[in-house]
XYZ file of C-alpha atoms in Angstrom:
659
model
C 41.349 22.517 20.326
C 39.750 25.644 21.786
C 36.516 25.487 23.764
C 34.365 28.512 24.518
C 32.232 27.903 27.582
C 30.635 31.350 27.488
C 26.914 31.050 28.198
C 27.178 27.597 29.786
C 26.818 26.784 33.469
C 29.068 24.140 34.985
C 26.070 21.834 35.241
C 25.433 22.191 31.501
C 29.073 21.549 30.694
C 29.073 18.394 32.786
C 25.784 17.255 31.254
C 27.320 17.513 27.778
C 30.353 15.565 28.984
C 28.220 12.747 30.330
C 26.213 12.658 27.099
C 29.459 12.585 25.116
C 31.022 9.643 26.908
C 27.828 7.551 26.842
C 27.993 6.545 23.150
C 31.768 6.036 23.439
C 31.342 3.583 26.311
C 28.538 1.751 24.498
C 30.687 1.490 21.389
C 33.621 0.088 23.296
C 31.307 -2.589 24.663
C 29.784 -3.279 21.240
C 33.213 -3.832 19.695
C 33.918 -6.482 22.321
C 30.557 -8.144 21.633
C 31.233 -8.054 17.894
C 34.508 -9.916 18.374
C 32.651 -12.419 20.544
C 30.068 -12.948 17.807
C 27.209 -11.633 19.962
C 26.235 -8.962 17.443
C 26.562 -9.349 13.682
C 27.708 -5.931 12.505
C 28.735 -2.548 13.821
C 29.075 0.896 12.263
C 31.421 2.828 14.505
C 31.055 6.510 15.269
C 34.176 6.703 17.400
C 35.749 10.084 16.670
C 32.462 11.647 15.545
C 30.456 11.620 18.787
C 30.488 15.391 19.275
C 28.412 15.944 16.133
C 25.558 13.663 17.223
C 25.607 14.684 20.855
C 25.930 18.392 20.187
C 23.111 18.336 17.655
C 20.581 16.300 19.623
C 21.200 18.280 22.809
C 20.542 21.512 20.902
C 17.035 20.461 19.843
C 13.847 20.244 21.829
C 12.736 16.731 22.721
C 9.643 16.994 20.488
C 11.596 18.061 17.399
C 12.335 15.369 14.856
C 15.879 14.274 14.200
C 16.906 11.895 11.405
C 20.219 10.111 12.114
C 22.466 7.778 10.130
C 24.847 4.890 10.884
C 27.252 6.754 13.124
C 24.836 8.761 15.257
C 24.486 6.598 18.353
C 24.605 9.778 20.442
C 21.237 10.792 18.985
C 19.568 7.702 20.428
C 21.236 7.975 23.824
C 20.536 11.720 23.835
C 16.830 11.020 23.376
C 16.934 8.612 26.327
C 16.130 5.499 24.327
C 16.254 2.675 26.919
C 19.481 0.724 26.627
C 17.618 -2.573 26.873
C 15.556 -1.749 23.755
C 18.579 -0.386 21.932
C 20.605 -3.541 22.604
C 17.616 -5.742 21.769
C 17.467 -3.937 18.442
C 21.158 -4.629 17.780
C 20.589 -8.313 18.598
C 17.434 -8.683 16.503
C 15.158 -9.255 19.494
C 11.407 -8.678 19.576
C 11.550 -5.841 22.105
C 13.738 -3.812 19.766
C 12.132 -1.333 17.442
C 11.849 -3.569 14.357
C 10.866 -6.915 15.920
C 14.070 -8.429 14.559
C 13.305 -7.348 10.986
C 16.102 -4.826 10.587
C 19.381 -4.104 12.268
C 21.515 -1.422 13.897
C 20.141 2.084 13.346
C 17.639 1.296 10.587
C 14.616 2.169 12.685
C 12.581 5.023 13.998
C 10.662 5.801 17.145
C 7.729 8.202 17.132
C 7.943 8.325 20.930
C 11.479 9.710 20.715
C 10.912 11.778 17.539
C 13.616 9.835 15.719
C 13.353 8.642 12.128
C 16.078 6.204 11.176
C 17.688 5.747 7.807
C 17.533 3.031 5.181
C 20.708 1.656 3.622
C 20.276 3.774 0.486
C 22.041 6.957 1.528
C 20.139 10.182 0.981
C 16.387 9.426 1.052
C 16.059 10.450 4.709
C 16.706 14.071 3.708
C 13.407 14.329 1.818
C 11.586 12.845 4.816
C 12.976 15.724 6.870
C 11.491 18.095 4.286
C 8.072 16.504 4.756
C 8.259 16.625 8.541
C 9.262 20.300 8.380
C 6.499 21.066 5.874
C 3.960 19.578 8.280
C 5.332 21.805 11.039
C 4.901 24.835 8.788
C 1.345 23.861 7.865
C 0.479 23.366 11.548
C 2.276 26.618 12.361
C 4.378 24.749 14.894
C 7.564 26.691 15.536
C 9.830 23.666 15.361
C 13.099 22.764 13.720
C 13.891 19.444 12.046
C 17.448 18.137 11.818
C 18.733 15.519 9.386
C 22.196 14.005 9.048
C 23.993 13.066 5.879
C 27.605 12.427 4.963
C 30.111 13.817 2.519
C 29.915 10.621 0.463
C 26.117 10.609 0.414
C 26.156 14.144 -0.990
C 26.891 12.605 -4.385
C 23.402 11.105 -4.413
C 20.637 12.881 -6.308
C 18.510 12.783 -3.140
C 20.925 15.280 -1.570
C 20.325 17.860 -4.290
C 16.584 17.276 -4.471
C 16.012 17.597 -0.725
C 18.103 20.763 -0.417
C 16.399 22.325 -3.404
C 12.873 21.586 -2.153
C 13.728 22.884 1.322
C 15.132 26.067 -0.180
C 12.208 26.689 -2.537
C 9.630 26.055 0.189
C 11.550 27.739 3.059
C 11.407 24.627 5.203
C 12.901 24.803 8.721
C 15.450 22.011 8.279
C 19.019 21.848 9.545
C 21.039 19.705 7.133
C 24.044 18.459 9.088
C 26.742 17.151 6.751
C 29.273 15.029 8.610
C 32.346 15.564 6.491
C 34.726 12.845 7.622
C 36.716 12.743 4.413
C 35.660 9.327 3.148
C 32.694 7.528 1.604
C 33.596 4.046 2.836
C 37.122 3.961 1.342
C 36.688 6.616 -1.348
C 38.328 9.924 -0.367
C 36.475 13.198 -0.811
C 38.532 14.350 -3.788
C 37.113 11.374 -5.699
C 33.577 12.301 -4.639
C 33.438 16.005 -5.464
C 35.571 18.853 -6.756
C 34.758 21.634 -4.281
C 36.739 22.289 -1.097
C 33.900 22.840 1.344
C 30.151 22.381 1.596
C 29.962 26.090 2.378
C 29.861 26.571 -1.380
C 26.629 24.596 -1.558
C 24.655 27.194 0.399
C 24.787 30.070 -2.104
C 24.086 27.622 -4.928
C 20.724 26.807 -3.362
C 20.093 30.271 -1.987
C 20.403 29.170 1.633
C 22.825 29.846 4.470
C 25.709 27.487 5.226
C 28.120 27.351 8.146
C 31.082 25.183 9.049
C 31.969 23.867 12.499
C 34.708 21.823 14.088
C 32.727 18.608 14.399
C 35.012 17.354 17.162
C 34.317 20.362 19.391
C 31.178 19.587 21.367
C 30.580 23.183 22.442
C 31.009 24.584 18.940
C 28.563 22.042 17.509
C 26.059 22.605 20.286
C 26.217 26.409 20.075
C 25.917 26.435 16.299
C 22.975 24.050 16.105
C 21.248 25.803 19.023
C 21.608 29.139 17.269
C 20.205 27.901 13.972
C 17.396 25.951 15.596
C 16.241 29.155 17.303
C 16.628 31.100 14.061
C 14.572 28.793 11.887
C 11.853 28.377 14.490
C 11.294 32.141 14.267
C 12.012 32.554 10.566
C 11.511 29.212 8.782
C 14.238 28.377 6.276
C 16.843 25.662 5.757
C 20.502 25.835 6.696
C 23.543 23.674 5.967
C 25.856 22.883 8.877
C 29.076 21.246 7.716
C 30.749 19.407 10.593
C 34.414 18.599 9.949
C 35.218 15.333 11.693
C 36.794 11.916 11.194
C 35.882 8.323 11.909
C 38.675 6.464 13.631
C 37.464 3.033 12.588
C 36.305 1.542 9.280
C 33.039 2.196 7.502
C 31.969 -0.883 9.420
C 34.273 -3.107 11.410
C 34.928 -5.588 8.596
C 36.189 -2.744 6.376
C 39.226 -1.881 8.485
C 41.196 1.345 7.979
C 44.148 0.241 5.822
C 43.082 2.658 3.090
C 43.636 5.653 5.428
C 47.167 7.154 5.480
C 48.816 6.624 8.858
C 49.653 10.321 9.232
C 46.007 11.243 8.774
C 44.926 8.803 11.470
C 47.538 10.211 13.842
C 46.435 13.784 13.091
C 42.797 13.089 13.916
C 43.641 10.944 16.937
C 44.971 14.131 18.539
C 41.570 15.754 17.915
C 39.572 13.080 19.727
C 36.323 14.801 20.827
C 35.972 12.932 24.111
C 39.578 13.168 25.290
C 39.976 16.852 24.380
C 36.752 17.954 26.060
C 37.579 15.879 29.120
C 41.016 17.484 29.441
C 39.491 20.942 29.008
C 37.039 20.358 31.859
C 39.741 18.859 34.066
C 42.052 21.838 33.536
C 39.223 24.217 34.322
C 38.483 22.265 37.500
C 34.892 21.737 36.323
C 35.475 18.001 36.157
C 37.452 15.748 38.497
C 38.846 12.270 38.056
C 36.509 11.044 40.764
C 33.528 12.430 38.859
C 34.796 10.794 35.667
C 35.052 7.462 37.456
C 31.575 7.875 38.929
C 30.033 8.807 35.570
C 31.677 5.905 33.796
C 30.783 3.411 36.503
C 27.156 4.575 36.391
C 26.957 4.360 32.590
C 28.702 0.996 32.442
C 26.275 -0.367 35.029
C 23.365 0.839 32.874
C 24.965 -0.777 29.825
C 25.418 -4.109 31.630
C 21.850 -3.987 32.920
C 20.505 -3.249 29.464
C 22.568 -6.053 27.960
C 21.405 -8.530 30.608
C 17.791 -7.679 29.763
C 18.405 -8.007 26.027
C 20.331 -11.278 26.382
C 17.569 -12.769 28.523
C 15.126 -12.352 25.672
C 14.925 -15.116 23.110
C 14.967 -14.512 19.374
C 11.583 -13.769 17.804
C 9.403 -16.776 17.087
C 8.344 -16.874 13.457
C 4.610 -16.492 12.921
C 3.569 -16.226 9.300
C 0.286 -14.501 10.148
C 2.112 -11.800 12.109
C 4.700 -11.245 9.417
C 2.051 -10.805 6.739
C -0.336 -8.712 8.821
C 2.435 -6.302 9.802
C 2.971 -5.302 6.182
C 0.244 -2.681 6.555
C -1.086 -0.323 9.177
C -4.276 -1.965 10.501
C -7.193 -0.575 8.537
C -10.370 -2.198 7.265
C -11.537 -0.827 3.944
C -15.307 -0.661 3.783
C -17.494 0.821 1.091
C -19.169 4.090 2.049
C -22.406 4.806 0.245
C -23.176 8.346 -0.975
C -25.531 10.315 1.257
C -27.946 11.116 -1.568
C -28.997 9.448 -4.814
C -28.109 12.470 -6.947
C -26.010 11.538 -9.943
C -24.322 13.444 -12.760
C -22.778 12.323 -16.039
C -19.016 12.649 -15.599
C -16.006 11.826 -17.683
C -13.280 9.605 -16.261
C -11.023 12.632 -15.734
C -13.812 14.554 -13.968
C -14.546 11.636 -11.659
C -10.931 11.621 -10.476
C -10.989 15.380 -10.022
C -14.296 15.126 -8.139
C -12.948 12.468 -5.780
C -9.750 14.386 -5.123
C -11.667 17.582 -4.391
C -14.096 15.876 -2.019
C -11.240 14.141 -0.224
C -9.552 17.528 0.259
C -12.782 18.802 1.782
C -13.107 15.736 3.990
C -9.502 15.626 5.215
C -8.105 19.002 6.229
C -4.688 17.389 6.680
C -4.516 16.267 3.025
C -1.826 17.862 0.836
C -1.617 17.370 -2.936
C 1.787 17.740 -4.607
C 3.012 17.501 -8.180
C 4.524 19.302 -11.124
C 2.363 22.093 -12.582
C -0.707 21.137 -10.520
C -1.431 24.555 -8.967
C -2.301 27.500 -11.248
C -1.926 25.367 -14.366
C -4.142 22.608 -12.968
C -1.859 19.770 -14.034
C -1.146 18.626 -17.574
C -4.467 16.754 -17.603
C -6.309 19.567 -15.726
C -7.406 17.326 -12.858
C -6.555 19.966 -10.236
C -7.713 22.957 -12.272
C -9.140 25.624 -9.972
C -8.126 23.778 -6.807
C -5.845 26.519 -5.485
C -8.804 28.928 -5.469
C -10.565 26.638 -2.995
C -7.733 25.056 -1.026
C -4.810 27.455 -1.446
C -1.208 26.867 -2.433
C -0.256 25.370 0.929
C -2.346 22.297 0.112
C -2.097 22.303 -3.692
C 1.646 22.491 -4.131
C 3.623 22.904 -7.310
C 6.852 20.982 -6.915
C 10.277 21.230 -8.507
C 11.155 18.469 -10.971
C 12.201 15.963 -8.325
C 10.027 12.872 -8.011
C 12.192 11.221 -5.361
C 12.169 14.189 -2.997
C 8.441 14.756 -3.364
C 7.535 11.136 -2.638
C 9.895 11.288 0.342
C 8.295 14.549 1.413
C 4.932 12.794 1.287
C 6.250 10.145 3.666
C 7.648 12.843 5.951
C 4.215 14.489 6.012
C 2.705 11.156 7.025
C 5.181 10.777 9.899
C 4.087 14.192 11.157
C 0.333 13.646 10.915
C -0.636 14.477 7.327
C -1.995 12.692 4.281
C -0.608 13.307 0.825
C -1.403 12.632 -2.798
C 1.610 12.844 -5.094
C 0.956 13.165 -8.811
C 3.407 11.694 -11.259
C 2.934 13.841 -14.338
C 3.177 10.573 -16.283
C 3.490 7.114 -14.757
C 6.755 6.714 -16.688
C 8.433 9.405 -14.567
C 8.020 7.361 -11.391
C 11.375 5.737 -12.138
C 13.007 8.846 -10.685
C 11.252 8.154 -7.367
C 11.427 4.380 -7.436
C 13.648 3.959 -4.384
C 11.392 6.020 -2.132
C 8.407 3.878 -3.140
C 9.816 0.361 -2.966
C 12.261 0.831 -0.073
C 10.665 3.534 2.065
C 6.903 3.657 1.515
C 6.523 -0.089 1.074
C 8.717 -1.239 3.966
C 8.366 1.370 6.689
C 5.379 -0.134 8.509
C 6.809 -3.637 8.417
C 10.144 -2.328 9.701
C 9.090 -0.125 12.605
C 5.341 0.372 12.562
C 5.208 3.771 10.853
C 2.269 4.264 8.519
C 2.879 5.696 5.053
C -0.278 7.671 4.303
C 0.667 8.437 0.688
C -1.185 7.939 -2.601
C 0.911 8.132 -5.777
C -1.268 8.993 -8.778
C -0.043 7.392 -12.008
C -1.419 8.617 -15.391
C -0.674 5.501 -17.401
C -1.213 3.633 -20.629
C -0.772 3.694 -24.381
C -3.076 4.301 -27.307
C -2.513 8.048 -27.357
C 0.544 8.228 -29.603
C 2.856 9.344 -26.815
C 5.777 7.009 -27.457
C 8.150 5.036 -25.213
C 8.397 7.486 -22.288
C 4.794 8.646 -21.847
C 2.845 5.435 -22.465
C 4.206 2.665 -20.259
C 2.026 0.367 -18.200
C 4.368 -0.174 -15.263
C 2.051 -1.590 -12.608
C 4.010 -4.880 -12.535
C 7.061 -3.084 -11.123
C 5.080 -2.404 -7.951
C 2.912 -5.534 -7.985
C 6.026 -7.486 -7.038
C 6.750 -5.240 -4.040
C 5.150 -6.251 -0.711
C 3.737 -3.323 1.251
C 2.049 -1.434 -1.592
C -1.633 -1.395 -2.470
C -2.421 -0.988 -6.165
C -5.690 0.092 -7.747
C -6.430 0.410 -11.454
C -10.013 1.537 -12.231
C -11.618 1.080 -15.639
C -14.578 3.474 -15.370
C -15.558 6.809 -13.774
C -17.590 5.231 -10.946
C -14.698 3.069 -9.810
C -12.180 5.863 -10.398
C -13.825 8.161 -7.867
C -14.740 5.515 -5.308
C -11.341 3.825 -5.337
C -9.427 7.109 -5.182
C -11.419 8.173 -2.133
C -10.829 4.763 -0.546
C -7.095 4.973 -1.224
C -6.864 8.416 0.364
C -8.846 7.291 3.421
C -6.573 4.291 3.989
C -3.402 5.268 5.930
C -1.282 2.927 3.785
C 0.738 3.534 0.600
C -1.135 3.290 -2.710
C -0.201 3.275 -6.362
C -3.271 4.615 -8.157
C -3.244 3.997 -11.908
C -5.480 6.054 -14.204
C -5.535 5.397 -17.937
C -4.923 8.529 -19.988
C -6.884 7.259 -22.994
C -9.991 6.956 -20.805
C -9.768 10.491 -19.362
C -12.003 12.184 -21.926
C -13.305 9.254 -23.955
C -15.441 7.589 -21.280
C -18.416 9.039 -19.367
C -20.798 7.573 -16.820
C -23.468 8.660 -14.360
C -21.854 8.638 -10.928
C -22.933 9.875 -7.479
C -22.325 13.541 -6.788
C -21.639 12.868 -3.105
C -18.534 11.406 -1.537
C -18.372 7.603 -1.568
C -15.792 4.838 -1.409
C -15.514 1.331 -2.801
C -14.051 -1.731 -1.158
C -10.391 -2.154 -2.035
C -9.502 -5.675 -3.119
C -12.905 -6.463 -4.593
C -13.237 -7.305 -8.291
C -16.410 -6.903 -10.306
C -18.002 -8.992 -13.019
C -18.296 -6.361 -15.760
C -20.119 -8.721 -18.129
C -21.868 -12.014 -17.354
C -21.078 -15.025 -19.526
C -20.864 -18.811 -19.559
C -18.380 -19.995 -22.193
C -15.132 -18.424 -21.048
C -13.752 -15.804 -18.664
C -11.529 -12.863 -19.472
C -9.776 -11.627 -16.353
C -8.480 -8.114 -16.931
C -8.339 -4.519 -15.720
C -8.098 -0.958 -17.017
C -8.370 -0.627 -20.784
C -8.560 -4.424 -21.099
C -12.097 -4.315 -19.699
C -13.270 -2.221 -22.649
C -11.436 -4.351 -25.203
C -13.033 -7.486 -23.748
C -16.563 -6.062 -23.627
C -16.248 -4.741 -27.172
C -15.132 -8.137 -28.432
C -18.019 -9.837 -26.640
C -20.399 -7.725 -28.719
C -18.505 -8.649 -31.880
C -18.757 -12.401 -31.112
C -22.374 -12.955 -30.016
C -22.050 -16.747 -30.446
C -19.491 -16.836 -27.618
C -20.793 -16.068 -24.131
C -17.889 -14.108 -22.612
C -17.641 -13.262 -18.929
C -15.459 -10.234 -18.169
C -13.933 -9.922 -14.692
C -12.635 -6.422 -13.907
C -10.013 -6.817 -11.171
C -10.149 -3.081 -10.240
C -7.560 -3.734 -7.509
C -4.277 -5.461 -8.346
C -2.848 -5.657 -4.858
C -4.591 -7.207 -3.099
C -6.380 -8.929 -5.994
C -9.702 -10.694 -5.594
C -9.031 -14.425 -5.820
C -12.584 -15.305 -4.788
C -14.312 -13.533 -7.681
C -11.786 -14.891 -10.181
C -12.262 -18.383 -8.761
C -16.055 -18.204 -9.035
C -15.838 -17.108 -12.655
C -13.373 -19.842 -13.637
C -15.479 -22.512 -11.939
C -18.470 -21.219 -13.874
C -16.926 -21.044 -17.384
C -14.032 -23.533 -17.092
C -11.911 -21.528 -19.543
C -9.936 -18.373 -18.802
C -7.862 -15.770 -20.596
C -5.834 -13.269 -18.584
C -5.558 -10.000 -20.510
C -3.611 -6.815 -19.814
C -2.081 -3.869 -21.634
C 1.317 -4.249 -19.993
C 3.946 -6.347 -21.751
C 3.677 -10.112 -21.336
C 6.823 -11.323 -19.585
C 6.658 -10.807 -15.816
C 3.323 -9.030 -16.036
C 0.519 -9.145 -13.476
C -1.194 -11.741 -15.643
C 1.611 -14.230 -15.068
C 0.881 -14.357 -11.333
C -2.875 -14.642 -11.858
C -2.491 -17.354 -14.482
C -0.102 -19.308 -12.251
C -2.505 -19.065 -9.311
C -5.431 -20.298 -11.407
C -3.373 -23.224 -12.724
C -2.275 -24.187 -9.228
C -5.576 -23.787 -7.394
C -8.276 -24.362 -10.022
C -6.729 -27.005 -12.266
C -9.573 -29.482 -11.781
C -12.077 -26.912 -13.030
C -10.268 -26.130 -16.278
C -11.262 -27.444 -19.705
C -8.384 -25.648 -21.439
C -4.945 -24.277 -20.583
C -4.925 -20.897 -18.880
C -4.084 -18.443 -21.641
C -2.524 -14.979 -21.529
C -2.585 -12.035 -23.873
C -0.624 -8.812 -23.473
C 1.343 -6.219 -25.388
C 4.520 -7.095 -27.243
C 7.715 -7.320 -25.224
C 9.083 -4.082 -26.648
C 8.952 -0.436 -25.584
C 5.760 1.390 -26.580
C 6.235 2.707 -30.142
C 5.119 6.176 -31.226
C 3.683 5.802 -34.740
C 0.016 4.785 -34.815
C 0.451 1.716 -37.011
C 3.210 0.404 -34.771
C 1.407 1.233 -31.515
C -1.848 -0.407 -32.633
C -0.027 -3.648 -33.337
C 2.052 -3.404 -30.154
C -1.154 -3.446 -28.103
C -3.012 -6.770 -27.708
C -6.421 -5.563 -28.895
C -5.978 -6.691 -32.521
C -4.910 -10.165 -31.349
C -7.740 -10.562 -28.849
C -10.320 -12.017 -31.264
C -8.089 -14.833 -32.459
C -6.997 -15.644 -28.892
C -10.563 -15.816 -27.613
C -11.587 -17.963 -30.587
C -8.642 -20.279 -29.916
C -9.660 -20.630 -26.284
C -13.328 -21.188 -27.165
C -12.490 -23.870 -29.734
C -10.062 -25.748 -27.494
């Protein structure tokens, strides 16, 4: 292995050596602790240390870096205290996740580190968002994100690279090519010989380095960090390396040919660099002994501190309250009493525009939302006022754009991400349920992202443009869900969602866009999230519903004047207003839960179960439910009309009334 020390002082060379041996010494200790049962799992980076150390030492301390399993050198290179690092590995409270996650699945804003989740690939889009924020702030900073050769098979890899290329984002994508995805060799992952071929395909530069040569990694990353700070654009750095232990310790290495292990053992990054410095008389054995003794003493001290700490005490209130960034949603009244008749679609547009005026750090992203104004024209004309930096057309990549929104949040921005249709959110599902929803609970990072969801049937759009999929997210802790039924609520709840620094799913029914109008305040206002509204007073029975169900219920009430129907509009599904529902049930003693979504596993099932459990003594009839058929949404009008519950509502209400 050849090292080129040109441009480095002896002090710098020794500093890199000390940084290189630190993760190796920690790992050696961790492997002992694993065998002793004092930690539960370990992902070894032995053999790959030069990539992590070279990369982190090439960046400025205030530049974000996004590591993976085998990048211990990133954490030590950012001077994360050993005591906190070891507490994290042991699931202690003083770690970064309060015992809620393990190993390197955490981030630290203080150290400008954003850790991974187990699903390989999503961290790359977060790097895009962090870099986009730097561009918008005109901060001349680089962002560096790690991925592996195996993870490159994920769609997130393509989406993140493509977005970074299209938007000229200053991101260094470091691909640690160690030849295996767990036990699967590279030739079973992809057909190409080198990731250098990926650069031209995306229209970006790509370079390859010997990932076991600390100086080559450091020089290369330093060069590209300086380049993209001056001239923002992404770059691929392929680091050829090898892990000398299993994917994790339980995996072993039996699947690796012995000759290959022997070949890479000769390329050990620590041993080779050490021998180079010794031969050049830059390093001495005495200095090696001193360095190692010093580091081992720090390791032992950190371990003693971590061991002395007991495991976290379970407190239900703490666990639940940590799901969200602390924020109290309060209604803000409009400054004047001026009102204008607005359609549902205009109310949403009005709220979005006023939120953009109110929050200069708000970015709106989605397909065709700029010049075209979106398929429903909600953002029409916005680029004339706010410019293309803040009203951003995106490639067709829902996962990357939701991840980019989270990256923006990490770096101080708000974002609204439009799904062209709610159905298309499936392509970004992982980012929502595993990143947005869990990130605050895991390590205290807010996810200031609103995902707009044009939803619902009744418009003849068929199975892939008509789904009501709110129940998918209702089951996921860490998400707030709003579903307005009228223009007044649509504007006030959208503004409230954007104000709140927590993740929101905002559902807007397409059939209401241009069919429903209402006088609403011209000024900016918000409504209280989590507060239902009695849309129609009644005494005989309650219909608890939301969205289009509110209009079906009110229409039926007019059709059946002999039945006094009370209609409760939930407005917010998570959290939902148990108090208002309870008051209505206690008043009427009969309740029907109605929604457009299919029946099985719908939101109504949870509400009905809660009423049965908590209000049984007030009921004069079984809690009833009505929803759409348990089929996909059909296209033809006659089929769609009978799929929806509206035609069955009269008989169900009559049945409940007569019980």
